[in-house]
C-alpha positions as a LaTeX table, in Angstrom:
\begin{tabular}{lrrr}
\hline
Residue & $x$ (\AA) & $y$ (\AA) & $z$ (\AA) \\
\hline
Met1 & $-25.08$ & $-16.05$ & $-0.55$ \\
Gly2 & $-21.56$ & $-14.59$ & $-0.47$ \\
Leu3 & $-18.51$ & $-16.02$ & 1.23 \\
Ser4 & $-18.50$ & $-19.71$ & 2.00 \\
Leu5 & $-16.92$ & $-20.21$ & 5.51 \\
Pro6 & $-16.24$ & $-23.17$ & 7.59 \\
Ala7 & $-18.80$ & $-23.79$ & 10.25 \\
Asp8 & $-16.45$ & $-22.87$ & 13.13 \\
His9 & $-15.22$ & $-19.70$ & 11.43 \\
Ala10 & $-15.89$ & $-16.61$ & 13.58 \\
Phe11 & $-18.10$ & $-15.00$ & 10.96 \\
Ala12 & $-20.05$ & $-18.25$ & 10.21 \\
Ala13 & $-22.43$ & $-18.03$ & 13.02 \\
Pro14 & $-26.07$ & $-16.90$ & 12.15 \\
Val15 & $-26.60$ & $-13.14$ & 12.48 \\
Pro16 & $-30.08$ & $-11.51$ & 12.51 \\
Pro17 & $-30.73$ & $-9.38$ & 9.59 \\
Asp18 & $-30.77$ & $-6.26$ & 11.81 \\
Val19 & $-27.47$ & $-6.76$ & 13.42 \\
Asp20 & $-24.14$ & $-5.28$ & 12.23 \\
Arg21 & $-22.34$ & $-8.33$ & 10.84 \\
Thr22 & $-19.00$ & $-6.61$ & 11.03 \\
Ala23 & $-19.55$ & $-5.61$ & 14.77 \\
Ser24 & $-19.68$ & $-9.55$ & 15.63 \\
Ala25 & $-16.16$ & $-10.15$ & 14.65 \\
Asp26 & $-13.59$ & $-11.47$ & 16.89 \\
Pro27 & $-12.64$ & $-8.58$ & 19.18 \\
Gly28 & $-8.84$ & $-8.86$ & 18.56 \\
Pro29 & $-6.72$ & $-5.83$ & 17.66 \\
Ser30 & $-7.15$ & $-6.07$ & 13.91 \\
Ala31 & $-10.95$ & $-6.28$ & 14.29 \\
Glu32 & $-11.05$ & $-3.24$ & 16.75 \\
Glu33 & $-8.92$ & $-1.32$ & 14.16 \\
Ala34 & $-11.21$ & $-2.12$ & 11.43 \\
Arg35 & $-14.34$ & $-1.04$ & 13.32 \\
Ala36 & $-12.54$ & 2.42 & 14.06 \\
Val37 & $-11.97$ & 2.86 & 10.34 \\
Asp38 & $-15.56$ & 1.73 & 9.55 \\
His39 & $-16.66$ & 5.01 & 11.00 \\
Asp40 & $-14.41$ & 7.19 & 8.72 \\
Val41 & $-12.82$ & 5.30 & 5.81 \\
Pro42 & $-11.39$ & 8.39 & 4.16 \\
Gly43 & $-9.86$ & 9.58 & 7.37 \\
Gly44 & $-8.18$ & 6.14 & 8.00 \\
Leu45 & $-6.78$ & 6.25 & 4.36 \\
Gln46 & $-5.67$ & 9.64 & 4.91 \\
Arg47 & $-3.65$ & 8.98 & 7.87 \\
Met48 & $-2.00$ & 5.95 & 6.07 \\
Ala49 & $-1.42$ & 8.08 & 2.93 \\
Glu50 & 0.35 & 10.77 & 5.00 \\
Ala51 & 2.56 & 8.03 & 6.65 \\
Val52 & 3.45 & 6.28 & 3.40 \\
Leu53 & 4.01 & 9.43 & 1.35 \\
Ala54 & 6.18 & 11.05 & 4.05 \\
Glu55 & 8.56 & 8.05 & 3.59 \\
Arg56 & 8.36 & 8.40 & $-0.18$ \\
Val57 & 9.16 & 12.04 & $-0.10$ \\
Ala58 & 12.11 & 11.58 & 2.25 \\
Glu59 & 13.40 & 8.92 & $-0.15$ \\
Ala60 & 13.26 & 11.35 & $-3.00$ \\
Ala61 & 14.95 & 13.98 & $-1.17$ \\
Glu62 & 17.98 & 11.48 & $-0.74$ \\
His63 & 18.01 & 11.44 & $-4.63$ \\
Asp64 & 17.85 & 15.13 & $-5.11$ \\
Pro65 & 16.39 & 17.94 & $-2.98$ \\
Val66 & 15.42 & 19.97 & $-5.91$ \\
Phe67 & 13.47 & 16.97 & $-7.38$ \\
Ala68 & 11.98 & 16.27 & $-4.02$ \\
Asp69 & 10.80 & 19.84 & $-3.65$ \\
Glu70 & 9.39 & 20.47 & $-7.13$ \\
Val71 & 7.97 & 16.91 & $-8.12$ \\
Ala72 & 7.84 & 14.57 & $-5.21$ \\
His73 & 6.22 & 17.00 & $-2.91$ \\
Arg74 & 3.70 & 17.96 & $-5.58$ \\
Val75 & 2.77 & 14.25 & $-6.20$ \\
Ala76 & 2.32 & 13.84 & $-2.71$ \\
Asp77 & 0.20 & 16.83 & $-2.17$ \\
Phe78 & $-1.84$ & 16.02 & $-5.31$ \\
Thr79 & $-2.65$ & 12.63 & $-3.74$ \\
Leu80 & $-3.19$ & 13.71 & $-0.32$ \\
Arg81 & $-5.86$ & 16.36 & $-1.20$ \\
Gly82 & $-7.50$ & 13.63 & $-3.41$ \\
Gly83 & $-10.94$ & 13.31 & $-4.44$ \\
Lys84 & $-13.76$ & 11.24 & $-3.02$ \\
Arg85 & $-11.53$ & 8.21 & $-2.27$ \\
Met86 & $-14.11$ & 6.02 & $-3.97$ \\
Arg87 & $-11.51$ & 3.28 & $-4.96$ \\
Pro88 & $-10.11$ & 2.70 & $-1.46$ \\
Arg89 & $-13.62$ & 2.80 & $-0.17$ \\
Leu90 & $-14.73$ & 0.18 & $-2.60$ \\
Leu91 & $-11.77$ & $-2.07$ & $-1.66$ \\
Trp92 & $-12.51$ & $-1.43$ & 2.11 \\
Trp93 & $-16.21$ & $-2.33$ & 2.10 \\
Ala94 & $-15.57$ & $-5.33$ & $-0.22$ \\
Met95 & $-13.16$ & $-6.72$ & 2.22 \\
Arg96 & $-15.48$ & $-6.02$ & 5.16 \\
Ala97 & $-18.44$ & $-7.46$ & 3.36 \\
Cys98 & $-16.62$ & $-10.59$ & 2.92 \\
Gly99 & $-15.91$ & $-10.97$ & 6.52 \\
Ala100 & $-12.21$ & $-9.82$ & 6.86 \\
Ala101 & $-10.58$ & $-7.09$ & 8.85 \\
Asp102 & $-7.10$ & $-6.73$ & 7.61 \\
Thr103 & $-6.94$ & $-3.06$ & 8.30 \\
Ala104 & $-3.29$ & $-2.15$ & 7.79 \\
Ala105 & $-2.96$ & $-4.03$ & 4.52 \\
Ala106 & $-6.34$ & $-2.72$ & 3.10 \\
Leu107 & $-5.43$ & 0.85 & 3.74 \\
Arg108 & $-1.94$ & 0.40 & 2.26 \\
Leu109 & $-3.61$ & $-0.99$ & $-0.88$ \\
Gly110 & $-6.00$ & 1.94 & $-0.81$ \\
Val111 & $-2.90$ & 4.20 & $-0.87$ \\
Gly112 & $-1.58$ & 2.37 & $-3.72$ \\
Leu113 & $-4.98$ & 2.84 & $-5.64$ \\
Glu114 & $-5.03$ & 6.53 & $-4.84$ \\
Leu115 & $-1.40$ & 6.91 & $-6.33$ \\
Ile116 & $-2.35$ & 4.96 & $-9.52$ \\
Gln117 & $-5.24$ & 7.57 & $-9.85$ \\
Thr118 & $-2.71$ & 10.31 & $-9.33$ \\
Cys119 & $-0.65$ & 8.94 & $-12.17$ \\
Ala120 & $-3.59$ & 8.53 & $-14.43$ \\
Leu121 & $-5.06$ & 12.03 & $-13.73$ \\
Ile122 & $-1.68$ & 13.83 & $-14.18$ \\
Gln123 & $-0.96$ & 12.20 & $-17.43$ \\
Asp124 & $-4.35$ & 12.44 & $-18.70$ \\
Asp125 & $-4.28$ & 16.09 & $-18.24$ \\
Val126 & $-1.20$ & 16.31 & $-20.30$ \\
Met127 & $-2.75$ & 14.20 & $-23.11$ \\
Asp128 & $-5.88$ & 16.23 & $-22.93$ \\
Arg129 & $-4.10$ & 19.55 & $-22.64$ \\
Ser130 & $-6.45$ & 20.31 & $-19.57$ \\
Pro131 & $-5.53$ & 23.43 & $-17.71$ \\
Thr132 & $-7.19$ & 22.62 & $-14.54$ \\
Arg133 & $-8.03$ & 19.69 & $-12.39$ \\
Arg134 & $-9.98$ & 19.81 & $-9.00$ \\
Gly135 & $-10.44$ & 23.47 & $-9.43$ \\
Arg136 & $-6.57$ & 24.05 & $-9.38$ \\
Pro137 & $-4.00$ & 24.38 & $-12.17$ \\
Ala138 & $-3.21$ & 20.88 & $-13.75$ \\
Val139 & 0.32 & 19.55 & $-12.66$ \\
His140 & 1.88 & 20.29 & $-15.96$ \\
Ile141 & 0.63 & 23.92 & $-15.76$ \\
Ala142 & 1.96 & 24.18 & $-12.19$ \\
Leu143 & 5.31 & 22.63 & $-12.87$ \\
Ala144 & 5.95 & 25.21 & $-15.81$ \\
Glu145 & 4.77 & 28.07 & $-13.65$ \\
Arg146 & 6.76 & 26.87 & $-10.83$ \\
Leu147 & 9.90 & 27.73 & $-12.92$ \\
Gly148 & 8.61 & 30.98 & $-13.97$ \\
Leu149 & 7.73 & 29.67 & $-17.55$ \\
Pro150 & 4.43 & 30.68 & $-19.14$ \\
Ala151 & 2.51 & 27.40 & $-19.42$ \\
Gly152 & 1.20 & 28.58 & $-22.93$ \\
Ser153 & 4.71 & 29.17 & $-24.51$ \\
Gly154 & 6.61 & 26.81 & $-26.28$ \\
Pro155 & 9.49 & 26.02 & $-23.69$ \\
Gly156 & 6.98 & 26.37 & $-20.98$ \\
Gly157 & 4.53 & 24.00 & $-22.42$ \\
Ala158 & 7.23 & 21.59 & $-23.46$ \\
Phe159 & 8.71 & 21.40 & $-19.95$ \\
Gly160 & 5.54 & 21.22 & $-18.16$ \\
Ala161 & 4.26 & 18.38 & $-20.20$ \\
Ser162 & 7.47 & 16.41 & $-19.96$ \\
Ala163 & 8.06 & 16.99 & $-16.15$ \\
Ala164 & 4.22 & 16.07 & $-15.56$ \\
Val165 & 4.90 & 12.70 & $-17.33$ \\
Leu166 & 7.74 & 11.98 & $-15.01$ \\
Ala167 & 5.53 & 13.18 & $-12.08$ \\
Gly168 & 3.05 & 10.53 & $-13.22$ \\
Asp169 & 5.74 & 7.90 & $-13.57$ \\
Leu170 & 6.81 & 8.60 & $-10.00$ \\
Ala171 & 3.27 & 8.12 & $-8.72$ \\
Leu172 & 3.12 & 4.76 & $-10.51$ \\
Val173 & 6.40 & 3.61 & $-8.96$ \\
Trp174 & 5.11 & 4.63 & $-5.47$ \\
Ala175 & 2.02 & 2.73 & $-6.01$ \\
Asp176 & 3.88 & $-0.40$ & $-6.91$ \\
Asp177 & 6.36 & 0.17 & $-4.09$ \\
Thr178 & 3.57 & 0.59 & $-1.58$ \\
Val179 & 1.78 & $-2.65$ & $-2.56$ \\
Ala180 & 5.01 & $-4.60$ & $-2.86$ \\
Glu181 & 5.94 & $-3.60$ & 0.72 \\
Thr182 & 2.57 & $-4.58$ & 2.18 \\
Cys183 & 2.68 & $-7.55$ & 4.54 \\
Leu184 & 0.56 & $-10.13$ & 3.03 \\
Pro185 & 0.22 & $-14.01$ & 3.58 \\
Pro186 & 1.76 & $-15.75$ & 0.38 \\
Ser187 & $-1.61$ & $-16.81$ & $-0.96$ \\
Arg188 & $-3.26$ & $-13.47$ & $-0.50$ \\
Arg189 & $-0.22$ & $-11.70$ & $-2.15$ \\
Arg190 & $-0.31$ & $-14.02$ & $-5.35$ \\
Arg191 & $-4.06$ & $-13.01$ & $-5.78$ \\
Ile192 & $-3.49$ & $-9.41$ & $-5.17$ \\
Thr193 & $-0.51$ & $-9.12$ & $-7.37$ \\
Ala194 & $-2.48$ & $-10.77$ & $-10.17$ \\
Val195 & $-5.21$ & $-8.33$ & $-9.88$ \\
Trp196 & $-2.81$ & $-5.27$ & $-9.54$ \\
Arg197 & $-0.89$ & $-6.36$ & $-12.74$ \\
Ala198 & $-3.97$ & $-6.75$ & $-14.61$ \\
Met199 & $-5.40$ & $-3.35$ & $-13.51$ \\
Arg200 & $-2.43$ & $-1.53$ & $-14.61$ \\
Gly201 & $-2.39$ & $-2.94$ & $-17.96$ \\
Glu202 & $-5.98$ & $-2.44$ & $-18.51$ \\
Met203 & $-5.68$ & 1.18 & $-17.54$ \\
Ile204 & $-2.90$ & 1.94 & $-19.95$ \\
Ala205 & $-4.56$ & 0.03 & $-22.68$ \\
Gly206 & $-7.69$ & 2.03 & $-22.37$ \\
Gln207 & $-5.81$ & 5.31 & $-22.34$ \\
Tyr208 & $-4.18$ & 4.39 & $-25.59$ \\
Leu209 & $-7.47$ & 3.35 & $-27.13$ \\
Asp210 & $-8.97$ & 6.72 & $-26.12$ \\
Leu211 & $-5.85$ & 8.59 & $-27.59$ \\
Arg212 & $-6.20$ & 6.55 & $-30.79$ \\
Gly213 & $-9.92$ & 7.31 & $-31.11$ \\
Gln214 & $-9.14$ & 10.99 & $-30.94$ \\
Ala215 & $-6.57$ & 10.55 & $-33.62$ \\
Val216 & $-8.56$ & 8.53 & $-36.04$ \\
Gly217 & $-12.06$ & 9.93 & $-35.53$ \\
Ala218 & $-15.37$ & 8.68 & $-34.52$ \\
Ala219 & $-15.75$ & 5.30 & $-33.06$ \\
Ser220 & $-18.45$ & 2.89 & $-33.01$ \\
Ala221 & $-20.61$ & 2.49 & $-29.95$ \\
Thr222 & $-18.86$ & $-1.01$ & $-29.37$ \\
Thr223 & $-15.51$ & 0.41 & $-29.47$ \\
Ala224 & $-16.39$ & 3.32 & $-27.36$ \\
Leu225 & $-17.71$ & 1.18 & $-24.54$ \\
Arg226 & $-14.79$ & $-1.23$ & $-24.59$ \\
Thr227 & $-12.57$ & 1.93 & $-24.42$ \\
Ala228 & $-14.44$ & 3.15 & $-21.56$ \\
Arg229 & $-14.53$ & $-0.14$ & $-19.71$ \\
Leu230 & $-10.54$ & $-0.55$ & $-19.92$ \\
Lys231 & $-9.74$ & 3.06 & $-19.27$ \\
Ser232 & $-11.95$ & 3.63 & $-16.35$ \\
Ala233 & $-14.72$ & 1.00 & $-15.33$ \\
Leu234 & $-12.19$ & $-1.65$ & $-14.63$ \\
Tyr235 & $-9.69$ & 0.14 & $-12.40$ \\
Thr236 & $-12.37$ & 2.68 & $-10.97$ \\
Val237 & $-14.70$ & $-0.23$ & $-9.61$ \\
Glu238 & $-14.31$ & $-3.84$ & $-10.64$ \\
Arg239 & $-10.58$ & $-4.01$ & $-9.76$ \\
Pro240 & $-10.95$ & $-2.25$ & $-6.53$ \\
Leu241 & $-13.64$ & $-4.80$ & $-5.30$ \\
Ala242 & $-11.59$ & $-7.64$ & $-6.75$ \\
Leu243 & $-8.74$ & $-6.52$ & $-4.48$ \\
Gly244 & $-10.95$ & $-6.30$ & $-1.36$ \\
Ala245 & $-12.16$ & $-9.93$ & $-2.12$ \\
Ala246 & $-8.70$ & $-11.14$ & $-2.77$ \\
Leu247 & $-7.60$ & $-9.58$ & 0.70 \\
Ala248 & $-10.49$ & $-11.35$ & 2.44 \\
Gly249 & $-9.70$ & $-14.65$ & 0.77 \\
Ala250 & $-13.21$ & $-14.82$ & $-0.89$ \\
Asp251 & $-14.28$ & $-17.79$ & $-2.78$ \\
Pro252 & $-14.47$ & $-17.73$ & $-6.50$ \\
Arg253 & $-18.11$ & $-17.46$ & $-6.81$ \\
Thr254 & $-18.16$ & $-14.42$ & $-4.44$ \\
Thr255 & $-15.31$ & $-12.81$ & $-6.25$ \\
Asp256 & $-16.84$ & $-13.38$ & $-9.73$ \\
Glu257 & $-20.24$ & $-11.77$ & $-8.56$ \\
Leu258 & $-18.41$ & $-8.89$ & $-6.94$ \\
Arg259 & $-16.49$ & $-8.35$ & $-10.18$ \\
Ala260 & $-19.71$ & $-8.36$ & $-12.15$ \\
Ala261 & $-21.21$ & $-5.75$ & $-9.90$ \\
Gly262 & $-18.18$ & $-3.67$ & $-10.35$ \\
Arg263 & $-18.09$ & $-4.05$ & $-14.05$ \\
Tyr264 & $-21.62$ & $-2.82$ & $-14.54$ \\
Ala265 & $-21.41$ & 0.07 & $-11.95$ \\
Gly266 & $-18.00$ & 0.96 & $-13.45$ \\
Thr267 & $-19.51$ & 1.28 & $-16.83$ \\
Ala268 & $-22.51$ & 3.14 & $-15.62$ \\
Phe269 & $-19.88$ & 5.47 & $-14.03$ \\
Gln270 & $-18.07$ & 6.06 & $-17.40$ \\
Leu271 & $-21.38$ & 6.81 & $-19.29$ \\
Arg272 & $-22.33$ & 9.33 & $-16.51$ \\
Asp273 & $-18.83$ & 10.77 & $-16.93$ \\
Asp274 & $-19.26$ & 11.11 & $-20.69$ \\
Leu275 & $-22.49$ & 13.05 & $-19.81$ \\
Leu276 & $-20.52$ & 15.19 & $-17.36$ \\
Gly277 & $-17.93$ & 15.80 & $-20.11$ \\
Ala278 & $-20.80$ & 17.37 & $-22.53$ \\
Phe279 & $-23.23$ & 18.80 & $-19.98$ \\
Gly280 & $-21.28$ & 19.19 & $-16.67$ \\
Asp281 & $-20.96$ & 22.16 & $-14.59$ \\
Pro282 & $-17.33$ & 23.10 & $-14.14$ \\
Ala283 & $-18.09$ & 24.11 & $-10.40$ \\
Val284 & $-18.84$ & 20.48 & $-10.00$ \\
Thr285 & $-16.40$ & 18.61 & $-12.16$ \\
Gly286 & $-13.42$ & 20.82 & $-11.62$ \\
Lys287 & $-12.82$ & 20.90 & $-15.42$ \\
Pro288 & $-13.98$ & 23.42 & $-18.22$ \\
Ser289 & $-17.38$ & 22.40 & $-19.50$ \\
Gly290 & $-17.35$ & 20.65 & $-22.96$ \\
Asp291 & $-13.63$ & 19.54 & $-22.97$ \\
Asp292 & $-14.45$ & 16.08 & $-24.06$ \\
Ile293 & $-16.18$ & 17.57 & $-27.23$ \\
Arg294 & $-13.34$ & 19.88 & $-27.90$ \\
Asp295 & $-10.83$ & 17.13 & $-27.47$ \\
Gly296 & $-12.60$ & 14.91 & $-29.90$ \\
Lys297 & $-13.20$ & 12.12 & $-27.26$ \\
Pro298 & $-14.65$ & 9.00 & $-29.12$ \\
Thr299 & $-17.33$ & 8.77 & $-26.26$ \\
Tyr300 & $-20.39$ & 6.31 & $-26.26$ \\
Leu301 & $-22.66$ & 9.44 & $-26.06$ \\
Leu302 & $-21.30$ & 10.73 & $-29.52$ \\
Ala303 & $-21.21$ & 7.25 & $-31.02$ \\
Val304 & $-25.05$ & 6.84 & $-30.17$ \\
Ala305 & $-25.81$ & 10.30 & $-31.39$ \\
Arg306 & $-24.17$ & 9.47 & $-34.85$ \\
Thr307 & $-25.95$ & 6.02 & $-34.95$ \\
Arg308 & $-29.44$ & 7.45 & $-34.16$ \\
Ala309 & $-28.95$ & 10.37 & $-36.47$ \\
Asp310 & $-27.96$ & 7.90 & $-39.51$ \\
Ala311 & $-31.06$ & 5.60 & $-38.47$ \\
Ala312 & $-33.37$ & 8.69 & $-38.78$ \\
Gly313 & $-31.92$ & 9.98 & $-41.92$ \\
Asp314 & $-30.88$ & 13.16 & $-40.16$ \\
Arg315 & $-28.05$ & 14.75 & $-42.15$ \\
Arg316 & $-27.79$ & 17.91 & $-39.96$ \\
Ala317 & $-26.72$ & 16.14 & $-36.87$ \\
Pro318 & $-23.75$ & 14.39 & $-38.25$ \\
Ala319 & $-22.71$ & 17.61 & $-40.07$ \\
Val320 & $-22.79$ & 19.55 & $-36.76$ \\
Leu321 & $-20.83$ & 16.91 & $-34.89$ \\
Asp322 & $-18.21$ & 16.48 & $-37.69$ \\
Arg323 & $-17.55$ & 20.37 & $-37.64$ \\
Ala324 & $-17.44$ & 20.78 & $-34.04$ \\
Val325 & $-16.10$ & 17.62 & $-32.39$ \\
Gly326 & $-12.30$ & 17.80 & $-32.03$ \\
Asp327 & $-12.19$ & 21.56 & $-32.37$ \\
Pro328 & $-10.16$ & 22.85 & $-29.46$ \\
Gly329 & $-11.26$ & 26.39 & $-30.15$ \\
Leu330 & $-14.99$ & 25.51 & $-30.07$ \\
Gly331 & $-17.01$ & 28.48 & $-28.76$ \\
Asp332 & $-19.97$ & 28.45 & $-26.49$ \\
Asp333 & $-22.61$ & 28.93 & $-29.20$ \\
Asp334 & $-21.22$ & 25.95 & $-31.15$ \\
Leu335 & $-20.89$ & 23.98 & $-28.01$ \\
Ala336 & $-24.60$ & 24.65 & $-27.35$ \\
Glu337 & $-25.37$ & 23.41 & $-30.83$ \\
Val338 & $-23.60$ & 20.14 & $-30.08$ \\
Arg339 & $-25.61$ & 19.73 & $-27.03$ \\
Ser340 & $-28.82$ & 20.32 & $-28.84$ \\
Val341 & $-27.85$ & 17.49 & $-31.26$ \\
Leu342 & $-27.07$ & 15.13 & $-28.34$ \\
Glu343 & $-30.60$ & 15.81 & $-26.92$ \\
Ala344 & $-32.49$ & 15.99 & $-30.12$ \\
Thr345 & $-31.21$ & 12.62 & $-31.39$ \\
Gly346 & $-32.05$ & 11.12 & $-28.13$ \\
Ala347 & $-28.57$ & 10.16 & $-27.29$ \\
Arg348 & $-28.48$ & 11.82 & $-23.93$ \\
Ala349 & $-31.78$ & 10.21 & $-22.90$ \\
His350 & $-30.48$ & 6.83 & $-24.18$ \\
Val351 & $-27.10$ & 7.00 & $-22.34$ \\
Glu352 & $-28.90$ & 8.18 & $-19.03$ \\
Asp353 & $-31.33$ & 5.12 & $-19.37$ \\
Arg354 & $-28.60$ & 2.65 & $-20.07$ \\
Ala355 & $-26.57$ & 3.97 & $-17.15$ \\
Arg356 & $-29.68$ & 3.56 & $-14.89$ \\
Arg357 & $-30.09$ & 0.02 & $-16.11$ \\
Leu358 & $-26.51$ & $-0.87$ & $-15.64$ \\
Gly359 & $-26.67$ & 0.45 & $-12.01$ \\
Glu360 & $-29.60$ & $-2.04$ & $-11.44$ \\
Arg361 & $-27.62$ & $-4.89$ & $-12.64$ \\
Ala362 & $-24.86$ & $-3.88$ & $-10.49$ \\
Ala363 & $-27.15$ & $-4.06$ & $-7.47$ \\
His364 & $-28.49$ & $-7.39$ & $-8.52$ \\
His365 & $-24.97$ & $-9.06$ & $-8.74$ \\
Leu366 & $-23.76$ & $-7.54$ & $-5.47$ \\
Ala367 & $-26.78$ & $-9.00$ & $-3.59$ \\
Arg368 & $-25.79$ & $-12.32$ & $-5.17$ \\
Ala369 & $-22.23$ & $-11.92$ & $-3.59$ \\
Val370 & $-22.87$ & $-10.58$ & $-0.12$ \\
Asp371 & $-25.64$ & $-9.96$ & 2.37 \\
Val372 & $-26.67$ & $-6.33$ & 1.49 \\
Glu373 & $-28.93$ & $-6.26$ & 4.53 \\
Ala374 & $-25.75$ & $-6.58$ & 6.69 \\
His375 & $-23.80$ & $-3.39$ & 7.73 \\
Ala376 & $-20.84$ & $-3.86$ & 5.29 \\
Gly377 & $-22.78$ & $-5.10$ & 2.56 \\
Gly378 & $-25.36$ & $-2.23$ & 2.74 \\
Arg379 & $-22.49$ & 0.34 & 2.63 \\
Leu380 & $-21.04$ & $-1.37$ & $-0.36$ \\
Leu381 & $-24.49$ & $-1.24$ & $-2.04$ \\
Asp382 & $-24.74$ & 2.29 & $-1.39$ \\
Leu383 & $-21.27$ & 2.99 & $-2.71$ \\
Leu384 & $-22.02$ & 1.22 & $-5.82$ \\
Ala385 & $-25.19$ & 3.33 & $-6.30$ \\
Ala386 & $-23.30$ & 6.43 & $-5.97$ \\
Val387 & $-20.71$ & 5.39 & $-8.46$ \\
Ala388 & $-23.51$ & 4.35 & $-10.91$ \\
Gly389 & $-25.36$ & 7.43 & $-10.21$ \\
Ser390 & $-28.46$ & 5.35 & $-9.28$ \\
His391 & $-30.47$ & 4.69 & $-6.06$ \\
Ala392 & $-29.47$ & 1.67 & $-3.86$ \\
Ala393 & $-31.94$ & $-1.06$ & $-4.40$ \\
Pro394 & $-31.56$ & $-4.24$ & $-2.11$ \\
Pro395 & $-33.82$ & $-7.08$ & $-2.96$ \\
Pro396 & $-37.20$ & $-6.81$ & $-1.33$ \\
Gly397 & $-37.44$ & $-8.81$ & 1.95 \\
Pro398 & $-37.68$ & $-8.61$ & 5.64 \\
Gly399 & $-35.62$ & $-5.76$ & 6.92 \\
Ser400 & $-35.03$ & $-4.33$ & 3.49 \\
Ala401 & $-35.75$ & $-0.86$ & 4.75 \\
Arg402 & $-32.31$ & 0.58 & 5.58 \\
Pro403 & $-31.20$ & 4.15 & 5.90 \\
Pro404 & $-29.09$ & 5.64 & 3.28 \\
Tyr405 & $-25.36$ & 5.17 & 3.74 \\
Arg406 & $-23.52$ & 7.97 & 5.23 \\
Glu407 & $-20.05$ & 7.68 & 6.58 \\
Thr408 & $-19.71$ & 9.45 & 9.81 \\
Val409 & $-17.02$ & 12.10 & 10.12 \\
Ala410 & $-16.47$ & 11.71 & 13.83 \\
Pro411 & $-12.77$ & 11.21 & 14.55 \\
Ala412 & $-11.79$ & 7.43 & 14.64 \\
Pro413 & $-8.94$ & 6.28 & 16.76 \\
Ala414 & $-5.61$ & 6.52 & 14.88 \\
Val415 & $-4.56$ & 3.29 & 13.11 \\
Ala416 & $-0.86$ & 2.55 & 13.12 \\
Glu417 & 0.69 & 2.41 & 9.61 \\
Gly418 & 1.81 & $-1.23$ & 10.15 \\
Gly419 & 1.16 & $-3.83$ & 7.44 \\
Arg420 & 4.52 & $-3.10$ & 5.91 \\
Cys421 & 6.95 & $-5.97$ & 5.63 \\
Pro422 & 10.36 & $-5.56$ & 6.83 \\
\hline
\end{tabular}
């Protein structure tokens, strides 16, 4: 199961099932640093991000101080205050579960993933005309207000949207530069570059399909799932796992199983995100409730509701959806009516059940890739369960009773930036 290693490799010695496999690594500097980050992956990522982004902002200031103050600092701040750091954590624990400890490179790649996410969120908010993000004004709103322009006005809206597109572009450039400057052996660099290029293209293709779906109207369930996979599932889960496997030099079988686990968990994540878009609490999501419905997003949830209504000969449900979905001024009463349709047709229950089953399949493939009873594999299992919105379910067997994963928040020793090729 998992990574194939030569018999004399440091990680190849048999390890009892109740022993932390990562703790038995060669006690060299890299392994010591990795064990420090194990205690607080978001903290290690934050320190690396601060170092990397300080350099990027300084470079921007050399171009122009106004640009640095109004745009570069905002991109850096958006990234540093981040979210759950799920993508870097998935990358980290995939690398650790595959028996590697390339701390500086993993953290730098994690910063790159966070910058890709910054790009995606900034530009997604422009496309969706979302006023808030993470409980604060969205970047296009903040940029307009920074110049004293009302975000809702013609000039303010045009400037804010255009400037935010540039801010997203800057985040993408910084992400690419961060990865390009990471010191990696040639064989690892080739694999990582291939994953990175695919991830960027998939994300943009998925975003385009999402926009196209809003423009042309309702999508089939198959098209909605494909859009969700390209736009979110791949770059949120599958590709970060693939990056961790590539950094560890994992064999093809392990890599394929990790990718399958990420694909299923990532799809479950998107299905649950669709549910949040329709039923979510703004205090939890950081965005207004019902935005996906007002924006006319062709989600799998809506596609299932239409399909089930048609199969039942229900004419009222499609009429409600046709009238309400895509209406930016949709009121609370109309939104409640849409929600009632999603529940009455059984769409909500169907999507919840499918997300649950996808989470189970993710756990199954992960167990085929790495030892989920070991320390790093168990943490990765719990992360995938959190992504999929399910409960971790390692295969039954001796030692399968494992306490839930909780990253400690105790301060870990500082990790030098390192990992950057001169």
